Amino acid sequence: MGSIDSSVPSEAFKGAMKNMQTTYRIFQDALSAGYDLKLCIACAIAGEYNVEEVRAQISDHIASHPCVLFTWEQSPSCQKAIKYLDVAGADYKIVYLDKPWSEGNKMRAELAKTVGKSSVPIIFIDGDYVGGYDSGVGKDSPGLVDMAFQGTLRSKLEIAGAL
């Protein structure tokens, strides 16, 4: 019976090393582009992909409905956003970024580059980014909760045709 020469890396090991090197390069490229740590990690997890193709998919989703939520099914914030849109009587479309992860991770990375925030949900009303459930990135995208308290959520949904 022969023995295995452990001094020669296996093909599986070489493949794993190449994947790790690619992931590290993507992370470093994102860091060099000035992205925050969470977005750098999102980019690394997404791996290599056709940026224009993914951006086109995102644009198609956003244009397909007056209110679009990019979510993870098990995320508490995503579940709350859905619940409160239901309470408001809103008509919305859900794009699950975890079905399958391999596709959703690409969209999450590109969405984060676009809106400046990688956490979910990422919500668009009438084509405009409005934030997540309870936060956003600015005055025009504070999130659903702040919009509700400011009295702007219902009117934005009505204007978009989502109520």
Coordinates of N, CA, C and O in Angstrom, one line a residue:
M1 N 0.8 -1.2 0.0 CA 0.0 0.0 0.0 C 0.9 1.2 0.0 O 1.8 1.3 0.7
G2 N 0.6 2.2 -0.9 CA 1.4 3.4 -1.0 C 1.0 4.4 0.1 O 0.0 4.4 0.7
S3 N 1.9 5.4 0.3 CA 1.6 6.5 1.2 C 1.4 7.8 0.4 O 1.8 7.9 -0.7
I4 N 0.7 8.7 1.1 CA 0.4 10.0 0.5 C 1.6 10.9 0.8 O 2.0 11.0 2.0
D5 N 2.1 11.6 -0.2 CA 3.1 12.6 -0.1 C 2.5 13.9 0.4 O 1.9 14.6 -0.4
S6 N 2.6 14.2 1.7 CA 2.0 15.4 2.2 C 2.8 16.7 1.9 O 2.4 17.8 2.2
S7 N 4.0 16.5 1.3 CA 4.7 17.7 0.9 C 4.2 18.4 -0.4 O 4.6 19.5 -0.7
V8 N 3.4 17.7 -1.1 CA 2.8 18.2 -2.4 C 1.4 18.6 -2.1 O 0.5 17.8 -1.7
P9 N 1.0 19.9 -2.2 CA -0.3 20.4 -1.9 C -1.3 19.7 -2.9 O -1.1 19.6 -4.1
S10 N -2.5 19.3 -2.4 CA -3.5 18.7 -3.2 C -4.2 19.8 -4.0 O -4.1 21.0 -3.8
E11 N -4.9 19.4 -5.0 CA -5.6 20.3 -5.9 C -6.7 21.1 -5.1 O -6.9 22.2 -5.3
A12 N -7.3 20.4 -4.2 CA -8.3 21.0 -3.3 C -7.7 22.1 -2.5 O -8.3 23.2 -2.3
F13 N -6.5 21.8 -1.9 CA -5.8 22.9 -1.1 C -5.4 24.0 -2.0 O -5.6 25.2 -1.6
K14 N -4.9 23.8 -3.2 CA -4.5 24.9 -4.1 C -5.8 25.7 -4.5 O -5.7 26.9 -4.5
G15 N -6.9 25.1 -4.7 CA -8.1 25.8 -5.0 C -8.6 26.6 -3.8 O -9.0 27.8 -4.0
A16 N -8.5 26.1 -2.6 CA -8.9 26.8 -1.4 C -8.0 28.0 -1.3 O -8.4 29.1 -0.9
M17 N -6.7 27.9 -1.5 CA -5.7 29.0 -1.3 C -6.0 30.1 -2.4 O -6.0 31.3 -2.1
K18 N -6.3 29.7 -3.6 CA -6.7 30.6 -4.6 C -7.9 31.4 -4.2 O -8.0 32.7 -4.4
N19 N -8.9 30.7 -3.7 CA -10.2 31.4 -3.3 C -9.9 32.4 -2.2 O -10.4 33.5 -2.2
M20 N -9.1 32.0 -1.2 CA -8.7 32.9 -0.1 C -8.0 34.1 -0.6 O -8.2 35.3 -0.2
Q21 N -7.1 33.9 -1.6 CA -6.3 35.0 -2.1 C -7.2 36.0 -2.9 O -7.1 37.2 -2.8
T22 N -8.2 35.5 -3.6 CA -9.1 36.3 -4.3 C -10.0 37.1 -3.4 O -10.2 38.3 -3.5
T23 N -10.5 36.4 -2.3 CA -11.3 37.1 -1.3 C -10.5 38.2 -0.6 O -11.0 39.3 -0.5
Y24 N -9.3 37.9 -0.3 CA -8.4 39.0 0.3 C -8.2 40.1 -0.6 O -8.3 41.3 -0.2
R25 N -7.9 39.9 -1.9 CA -7.7 40.9 -2.9 C -9.0 41.8 -3.0 O -8.9 43.0 -3.0
I26 N -10.2 41.2 -3.0 CA -11.4 41.9 -3.2 C -11.6 42.8 -1.9 O -12.0 44.0 -2.0
F27 N -11.3 42.3 -0.7 CA -11.4 43.0 0.5 C -10.5 44.2 0.5 O -10.9 45.4 0.8
Q28 N -9.2 44.0 0.1 CA -8.2 45.1 0.0 C -8.6 46.2 -1.0 O -8.5 47.3 -0.8
D29 N -9.2 45.7 -2.2 CA -9.6 46.7 -3.2 C -10.8 47.5 -2.7 O -10.8 48.8 -2.9
A30 N -11.7 46.9 -1.9 CA -12.8 47.7 -1.3 C -12.3 48.7 -0.3 O -12.7 49.8 -0.2
L31 N -11.3 48.2 0.5 CA -10.7 49.1 1.5 C -10.0 50.3 0.9 O -10.2 51.4 1.3
S32 N -9.3 50.0 -0.2 CA -8.6 51.1 -1.0 C -9.6 52.1 -1.6 O -9.3 53.2 -1.8
A33 N -10.8 51.6 -1.9 CA -11.8 52.4 -2.5 C -12.5 53.3 -1.4 O -13.3 54.2 -1.7
G34 N -12.1 53.1 -0.2 CA -12.6 53.9 0.9 C -13.9 53.5 1.6 O -14.5 54.2 2.3
Y35 N -14.3 52.2 1.3 CA -15.5 51.7 1.9 C -15.3 51.3 3.4 O -14.2 51.0 3.8
D36 N -16.3 51.4 4.2 CA -16.2 51.0 5.6 C -16.1 49.5 5.7 O -16.2 48.8 4.7
L37 N -15.7 49.1 6.9 CA -15.4 47.7 7.2 C -16.6 46.8 6.7 O -16.4 45.7 6.1
K38 N -17.8 47.1 7.1 CA -19.0 46.2 6.8 C -19.1 46.1 5.3 O -19.4 45.0 4.8
L39 N -18.9 47.2 4.5 CA -19.0 47.1 3.1 C -17.8 46.3 2.5 O -18.0 45.5 1.5
C40 N -16.7 46.5 3.0 CA -15.5 45.7 2.6 C -15.8 44.2 2.7 O -15.5 43.4 1.9
I41 N -16.4 43.8 3.9 CA -16.7 42.4 4.1 C -17.8 41.9 3.2 O -17.7 40.9 2.6
A42 N -18.8 42.8 2.9 CA -19.9 42.4 2.0 C -19.3 42.2 0.6 O -19.7 41.2 -0.1
C43 N -18.3 43.0 0.2 CA -17.7 42.8 -1.1 C -16.9 41.5 -1.2 O -17.0 40.8 -2.2
A44 N -16.2 41.3 -0.1 CA -15.4 40.0 -0.1 C -16.3 38.8 -0.1 O -16.0 37.8 -0.8
I45 N -17.4 38.8 0.6 CA -18.3 37.7 0.6 C -19.0 37.5 -0.7 O -19.2 36.4 -1.2
A46 N -19.3 38.6 -1.4 CA -19.9 38.6 -2.7 C -19.0 37.9 -3.8 O -19.5 37.3 -4.7
G47 N -17.7 38.1 -3.6 CA -16.8 37.5 -4.6 C -16.7 38.3 -5.9 O -17.1 39.5 -6.0
E48 N -16.2 37.6 -6.9 CA -16.1 38.3 -8.2 C -17.5 38.1 -9.0 O -18.1 37.1 -8.9
Y49 N -17.9 39.2 -9.6 CA -19.1 39.2 -10.4 C -19.1 40.3 -11.4 O -18.3 41.2 -11.3
N50 N -20.1 40.3 -12.3 CA -20.2 41.3 -13.3 C -21.0 42.5 -12.7 O -22.2 42.4 -12.5
V51 N -20.3 43.6 -12.4 CA -21.0 44.7 -11.7 C -22.1 45.3 -12.5 O -23.2 45.5 -11.9
E52 N -22.0 45.5 -13.7 CA -23.0 46.1 -14.5 C -24.3 45.2 -14.6 O -25.4 45.7 -14.5
E53 N -24.1 43.9 -14.7 CA -25.2 43.0 -14.7 C -26.0 43.0 -13.4 O -27.2 43.1 -13.4
V54 N -25.3 43.0 -12.3 CA -25.9 43.1 -10.9 C -26.6 44.4 -10.8 O -27.8 44.5 -10.3
R55 N -26.0 45.5 -11.2 CA -26.6 46.8 -11.1 C -27.9 46.9 -11.9 O -28.9 47.5 -11.5
A56 N -27.9 46.2 -13.1 CA -29.1 46.2 -13.9 C -30.2 45.4 -13.2 O -31.4 45.8 -13.3
Q57 N -29.9 44.3 -12.6 CA -30.9 43.5 -11.9 C -31.5 44.3 -10.8 O -32.7 44.3 -10.6
I58 N -30.7 45.1 -10.0 CA -31.2 45.9 -8.9 C -32.1 47.0 -9.5 O -33.2 47.2 -9.0
S59 N -31.7 47.6 -10.6 CA -32.5 48.7 -11.2 C -33.8 48.1 -11.7 O -34.9 48.8 -11.5
D60 N -33.8 46.9 -12.2 CA -35.0 46.3 -12.7 C -36.0 46.0 -11.5 O -37.2 46.3 -11.6
H61 N -35.4 45.5 -10.4 CA -36.3 45.3 -9.2 C -36.9 46.6 -8.8 O -38.1 46.7 -8.5
I62 N -36.1 47.6 -8.6 CA -36.6 48.9 -8.1 C -37.6 49.5 -9.0 O -38.6 50.1 -8.5
A63 N -37.4 49.4 -10.3 CA -38.4 49.9 -11.3 C -39.7 49.1 -11.4 O -40.7 49.6 -11.9
S64 N -39.6 47.9 -10.9 CA -40.8 46.9 -11.1 C -41.9 47.2 -10.1 O -43.0 46.6 -10.3
H65 N -41.7 48.0 -9.1 CA -42.8 48.1 -8.1 C -42.6 49.5 -7.4 O -41.5 49.9 -7.2
P66 N -43.7 50.1 -6.9 CA -43.6 51.4 -6.2 C -42.9 51.3 -4.9 O -42.3 52.3 -4.4
C67 N -42.9 50.1 -4.2 CA -42.2 50.0 -2.9 C -41.5 48.6 -3.0 O -42.1 47.6 -3.1
V68 N -40.1 48.7 -2.8 CA -39.3 47.5 -2.9 C -38.4 47.4 -1.7 O -37.7 48.3 -1.3
L69 N -38.4 46.2 -1.1 CA -37.6 45.9 0.1 C -36.6 44.8 -0.3 O -37.0 43.8 -0.8
F70 N -35.3 45.1 -0.1 CA -34.3 44.1 -0.3 C -34.0 43.6 1.2 O -33.6 44.4 2.0
T71 N -34.3 42.3 1.4 CA -34.3 41.8 2.8 C -33.6 40.5 2.9 O -33.3 39.8 1.9
W72 N -33.4 40.1 4.2 CA -33.1 38.7 4.6 C -34.3 38.2 5.3 O -34.8 38.9 6.1
E73 N -34.7 37.0 5.0 CA -35.9 36.4 5.5 C -35.9 36.4 7.1 O -36.9 36.7 7.7
Q74 N -34.8 36.0 7.7 CA -34.8 35.9 9.1 C -34.3 37.1 9.9 O -34.2 37.1 11.1
S75 N -34.1 38.2 9.2 CA -33.6 39.4 9.9 C -34.8 40.1 10.7 O -35.8 40.4 10.1
P76 N -34.6 40.3 12.0 CA -35.6 41.0 12.8 C -36.0 42.4 12.2 O -37.2 42.7 12.2
S77 N -35.0 43.1 11.8 CA -35.4 44.5 11.2 C -36.2 44.3 9.9 O -37.1 45.1 9.7
C78 N -35.8 43.4 9.1 CA -36.6 43.1 7.9 C -38.0 42.7 8.2 O -39.0 43.2 7.6
Q79 N -38.2 41.8 9.2 CA -39.5 41.4 9.6 C -40.3 42.5 10.1 O -41.5 42.6 9.9
K80 N -39.7 43.4 10.9 CA -40.4 44.6 11.4 C -40.8 45.5 10.3 O -42.0 46.0 10.3
A81 N -40.0 45.7 9.3 CA -40.3 46.6 8.2 C -41.5 46.1 7.5 O -42.4 46.8 7.1
I82 N -41.5 44.8 7.2 CA -42.6 44.1 6.5 C -43.9 44.3 7.4 O -45.0 44.6 6.8
K83 N -43.8 44.0 8.7 CA -45.0 44.1 9.5 C -45.6 45.6 9.5 O -46.8 45.7 9.4
Y84 N -44.7 46.6 9.6 CA -45.2 47.9 9.6 C -45.7 48.4 8.3 O -46.7 49.2 8.2
L85 N -45.2 47.9 7.2 CA -45.8 48.2 5.9 C -47.1 47.5 5.7 O -48.0 48.1 5.1
D86 N -47.3 46.3 6.3 CA -48.6 45.7 6.3 C -49.6 46.5 7.1 O -50.7 46.7 6.7
V87 N -49.2 47.0 8.3 CA -50.0 47.8 9.1 C -50.5 49.0 8.4 O -51.7 49.4 8.5
A88 N -49.6 49.6 7.6 CA -49.9 50.8 6.9 C -50.8 50.5 5.6 O -51.3 51.4 5.0
G89 N -50.9 49.2 5.3 CA -51.7 48.8 4.1 C -50.9 49.0 2.8 O -51.6 49.1 1.8
A90 N -49.6 49.0 2.9 CA -48.8 49.2 1.7 C -48.7 48.0 0.8 O -48.8 46.9 1.3
D91 N -48.6 48.3 -0.4 CA -48.3 47.2 -1.4 C -46.8 47.3 -1.7 O -46.3 48.4 -2.1
Y92 N -46.1 46.2 -1.6 CA -44.7 46.2 -1.7 C -44.2 44.9 -2.3 O -44.9 43.9 -2.4
K93 N -43.0 44.9 -2.8 CA -42.3 43.8 -3.4 C -41.1 43.5 -2.5 O -40.4 44.4 -2.1
I94 N -40.9 42.2 -2.2 CA -39.7 41.8 -1.4 C -38.8 41.1 -2.3 O -39.1 40.2 -3.1
V95 N -37.5 41.5 -2.3 CA -36.4 40.8 -2.9 C -35.5 40.2 -1.8 O -34.9 40.9 -1.1
Y96 N -35.6 38.9 -1.7 CA -34.8 38.2 -0.7 C -33.4 38.1 -1.1 O -33.1 37.5 -2.1
L97 N -32.5 38.6 -0.3 CA -31.0 38.6 -0.6 C -30.4 37.3 -0.1 O -29.2 37.1 -0.3
D98 N -31.2 36.5 0.5 CA -30.7 35.2 1.0 C -31.3 34.0 0.3 O -31.2 32.9 0.8
K99 N -31.9 34.3 -0.9 CA -32.5 33.2 -1.6 C -32.1 33.3 -3.1 O -32.9 33.9 -3.9
P100 N -31.0 32.8 -3.6 CA -29.9 32.2 -2.9 C -28.9 33.3 -2.4 O -28.8 34.3 -3.0
W101 N -28.1 32.9 -1.4 CA -27.1 33.8 -0.9 C -26.1 34.2 -2.0 O -25.7 35.3 -2.1
S102 N -25.8 33.2 -2.9 CA -24.8 33.5 -3.9 C -25.2 34.6 -4.8 O -24.3 35.4 -5.3
E103 N -26.4 34.8 -5.1 CA -26.9 36.0 -5.9 C -27.1 37.2 -5.0 O -26.8 38.3 -5.4
G104 N -27.7 37.0 -3.8 CA -28.1 38.1 -3.0 C -26.9 38.9 -2.4 O -26.9 40.1 -2.3
N105 N -25.8 38.2 -2.2 CA -24.6 38.8 -1.7 C -24.0 39.8 -2.7 O -23.5 40.9 -2.3
K106 N -24.1 39.5 -4.0 CA -23.7 40.4 -5.0 C -24.6 41.7 -5.0 O -24.1 42.8 -5.1
M107 N -25.9 41.5 -4.9 CA -26.8 42.6 -4.9 C -26.6 43.5 -3.6 O -26.6 44.7 -3.7
R108 N -26.4 42.8 -2.5 CA -26.2 43.6 -1.2 C -24.9 44.4 -1.4 O -24.9 45.6 -0.9
A109 N -23.8 43.9 -1.9 CA -22.6 44.7 -2.1 C -22.9 45.9 -3.0 O -22.5 47.0 -2.6
E110 N -23.5 45.7 -4.1 CA -23.8 46.8 -5.0 C -24.8 47.8 -4.4 O -24.7 49.0 -4.6
L111 N -25.8 47.3 -3.7 CA -26.8 48.2 -3.1 C -26.0 49.1 -2.1 O -26.3 50.3 -2.0
A112 N -25.2 48.5 -1.3 CA -24.4 49.2 -0.3 C -23.5 50.3 -0.9 O -23.4 51.4 -0.3
K113 N -22.9 50.0 -2.0 CA -22.1 51.0 -2.7 C -22.9 52.2 -3.1 O -22.5 53.3 -3.1
T114 N -24.2 51.9 -3.5 CA -25.1 52.9 -4.0 C -25.7 53.8 -2.9 O -25.7 55.0 -3.1
V115 N -26.1 53.1 -1.9 CA -26.9 53.9 -0.8 C -26.0 54.2 0.4 O -26.5 55.0 1.2
G116 N -24.8 53.6 0.5 CA -24.0 54.0 1.6 C -24.2 53.2 2.9 O -23.8 53.6 4.0
K117 N -25.0 52.1 2.8 CA -25.3 51.4 4.0 C -25.5 49.9 3.6 O -26.2 49.6 2.6
S118 N -24.9 49.0 4.3 CA -24.9 47.6 3.9 C -25.9 46.7 4.7 O -26.2 45.6 4.3
S119 N -26.5 47.3 5.8 CA -27.4 46.5 6.6 C -28.8 46.5 5.9 O -29.1 47.3 5.1
V120 N -29.5 45.5 6.2 CA -30.9 45.3 5.6 C -31.9 45.5 6.6 O -31.7 45.3 7.8
P121 N -33.1 45.9 6.2 CA -33.6 46.0 4.9 C -33.1 47.3 4.2 O -32.7 48.2 4.9
I122 N -33.1 47.2 2.9 CA -32.8 48.4 2.1 C -34.0 48.7 1.3 O -34.5 47.8 0.5
I123 N -34.7 49.8 1.6 CA -36.0 50.1 1.1 C -36.0 51.2 0.1 O -35.5 52.3 0.3
F124 N -36.8 51.0 -1.0 CA -37.0 52.0 -2.0 C -38.5 52.3 -2.2 O -39.3 51.3 -2.2
I125 N -38.9 53.6 -2.2 CA -40.2 53.9 -2.5 C -40.2 54.9 -3.6 O -39.5 55.9 -3.6
D126 N -41.0 54.6 -4.7 CA -41.0 55.4 -5.9 C -39.6 55.6 -6.5 O -39.3 56.7 -7.0
G127 N -38.8 54.5 -6.4 CA -37.5 54.6 -6.9 C -36.4 55.2 -6.1 O -35.2 55.3 -6.4
D128 N -36.8 55.8 -4.9 CA -35.9 56.5 -4.1 C -35.6 55.7 -2.8 O -36.5 55.1 -2.2
Y129 N -34.3 55.7 -2.5 CA -33.9 55.0 -1.3 C -34.4 55.8 -0.1 O -34.1 57.0 0.0
V130 N -35.1 55.1 0.8 CA -35.6 55.8 2.0 C -35.0 55.3 3.3 O -35.4 55.8 4.4
G131 N -34.1 54.4 3.2 CA -33.4 53.9 4.4 C -33.8 52.5 4.7 O -34.3 51.8 3.8
G132 N -33.7 52.1 5.9 CA -34.1 50.7 6.3 C -35.3 50.8 7.2 O -36.2 51.7 7.0
Y133 N -35.4 49.9 8.2 CA -36.5 50.0 9.1 C -36.4 51.1 10.0 O -37.3 52.0 10.1
D134 N -35.4 51.2 10.8 CA -35.3 52.3 11.8 C -34.0 53.2 11.6 O -33.6 53.9 12.6
S135 N -33.4 53.2 10.5 CA -32.3 54.0 10.2 C -32.0 54.2 8.7 O -32.6 53.4 7.9
G136 N -31.2 55.2 8.4 CA -30.9 55.4 7.0 C -29.5 56.1 7.0 O -28.8 56.0 8.0
V137 N -29.3 56.9 6.0 CA -28.0 57.5 5.8 C -28.1 59.0 5.8 O -27.1 59.7 5.6
G138 N -29.3 59.6 5.9 CA -29.4 61.0 5.8 C -30.8 61.5 6.0 O -31.7 60.7 6.2
K139 N -31.0 62.8 5.8 CA -32.3 63.5 6.0 C -33.3 62.9 5.1 O -34.5 62.8 5.4
D140 N -32.9 62.6 3.8 CA -33.9 62.1 2.8 C -34.1 60.6 2.9 O -35.0 60.1 2.2
S141 N -33.3 59.9 3.7 CA -33.5 58.5 3.8 C -33.3 58.1 5.3 O -32.4 57.3 5.6
P142 N -34.2 58.5 6.1 CA -34.1 58.2 7.6 C -34.6 56.8 8.0 O -34.3 56.5 9.2
G143 N -35.3 56.1 7.2 CA -35.9 54.8 7.6 C -37.3 55.0 7.8 O -37.9 56.1 8.0
L144 N -38.0 53.8 7.8 CA -39.5 53.8 7.9 C -40.0 54.4 9.2 O -41.0 55.2 9.2
V145 N -39.4 54.1 10.3 CA -39.8 54.6 11.6 C -39.8 56.1 11.7 O -40.8 56.7 12.0
D146 N -38.7 56.7 11.3 CA -38.6 58.1 11.4 C -39.6 58.8 10.4 O -40.2 59.8 10.7
M147 N -39.7 58.2 9.2 CA -40.7 58.7 8.2 C -42.1 58.7 8.8 O -42.8 59.6 8.6
A148 N -42.4 57.6 9.5 CA -43.8 57.5 10.1 C -43.9 58.6 11.1 O -45.0 59.3 11.2
F149 N -42.9 58.8 12.0 CA -43.0 59.8 13.0 C -43.0 61.2 12.5 O -43.7 62.1 13.0
Q150 N -42.4 61.4 11.3 CA -42.3 62.7 10.7 C -43.6 63.0 9.9 O -43.8 64.1 9.4
G151 N -44.4 62.0 9.7 CA -45.6 62.1 8.9 C -45.4 62.1 7.4 O -46.3 62.5 6.6
T152 N -44.3 61.6 6.9 CA -44.0 61.5 5.5 C -44.1 60.2 4.9 O -44.2 60.1 3.6
L153 N -44.2 59.1 5.7 CA -44.3 57.8 5.1 C -45.5 57.6 4.3 O -45.5 57.1 3.1
R154 N -46.7 57.8 4.9 CA -48.0 57.6 4.2 C -48.0 58.4 2.9 O -48.4 57.8 1.8
S155 N -47.7 59.6 2.9 CA -47.8 60.5 1.7 C -46.8 60.0 0.6 O -47.2 59.9 -0.6
K156 N -45.6 59.5 1.0 CA -44.7 59.0 0.0 C -45.2 57.7 -0.6 O -45.1 57.5 -1.8
L157 N -45.8 56.9 0.2 CA -46.4 55.6 -0.3 C -47.6 55.9 -1.2 O -47.8 55.3 -2.3
E158 N -48.4 56.9 -0.9 CA -49.5 57.3 -1.7 C -49.1 57.8 -3.0 O -49.6 57.5 -4.1
I159 N -48.1 58.8 -3.0 CA -47.6 59.3 -4.3 C -47.0 58.3 -5.2 O -47.2 58.3 -6.4
A160 N -46.4 57.3 -4.6 CA -45.8 56.2 -5.4 C -46.8 55.2 -5.9 O -46.5 54.4 -6.8
G161 N -48.0 55.3 -5.3 CA -49.0 54.3 -5.8 C -49.0 53.0 -5.0 O -49.5 52.0 -5.5
A162 N -48.3 53.0 -3.8 CA -48.2 51.8 -3.0 C -49.3 51.7 -1.9 O -49.2 50.8 -1.1
L163 N -50.2 52.7 -1.9 CA -51.3 52.6 -0.9 C -52.6 52.7 -1.7 O -52.7 53.4 -2.7

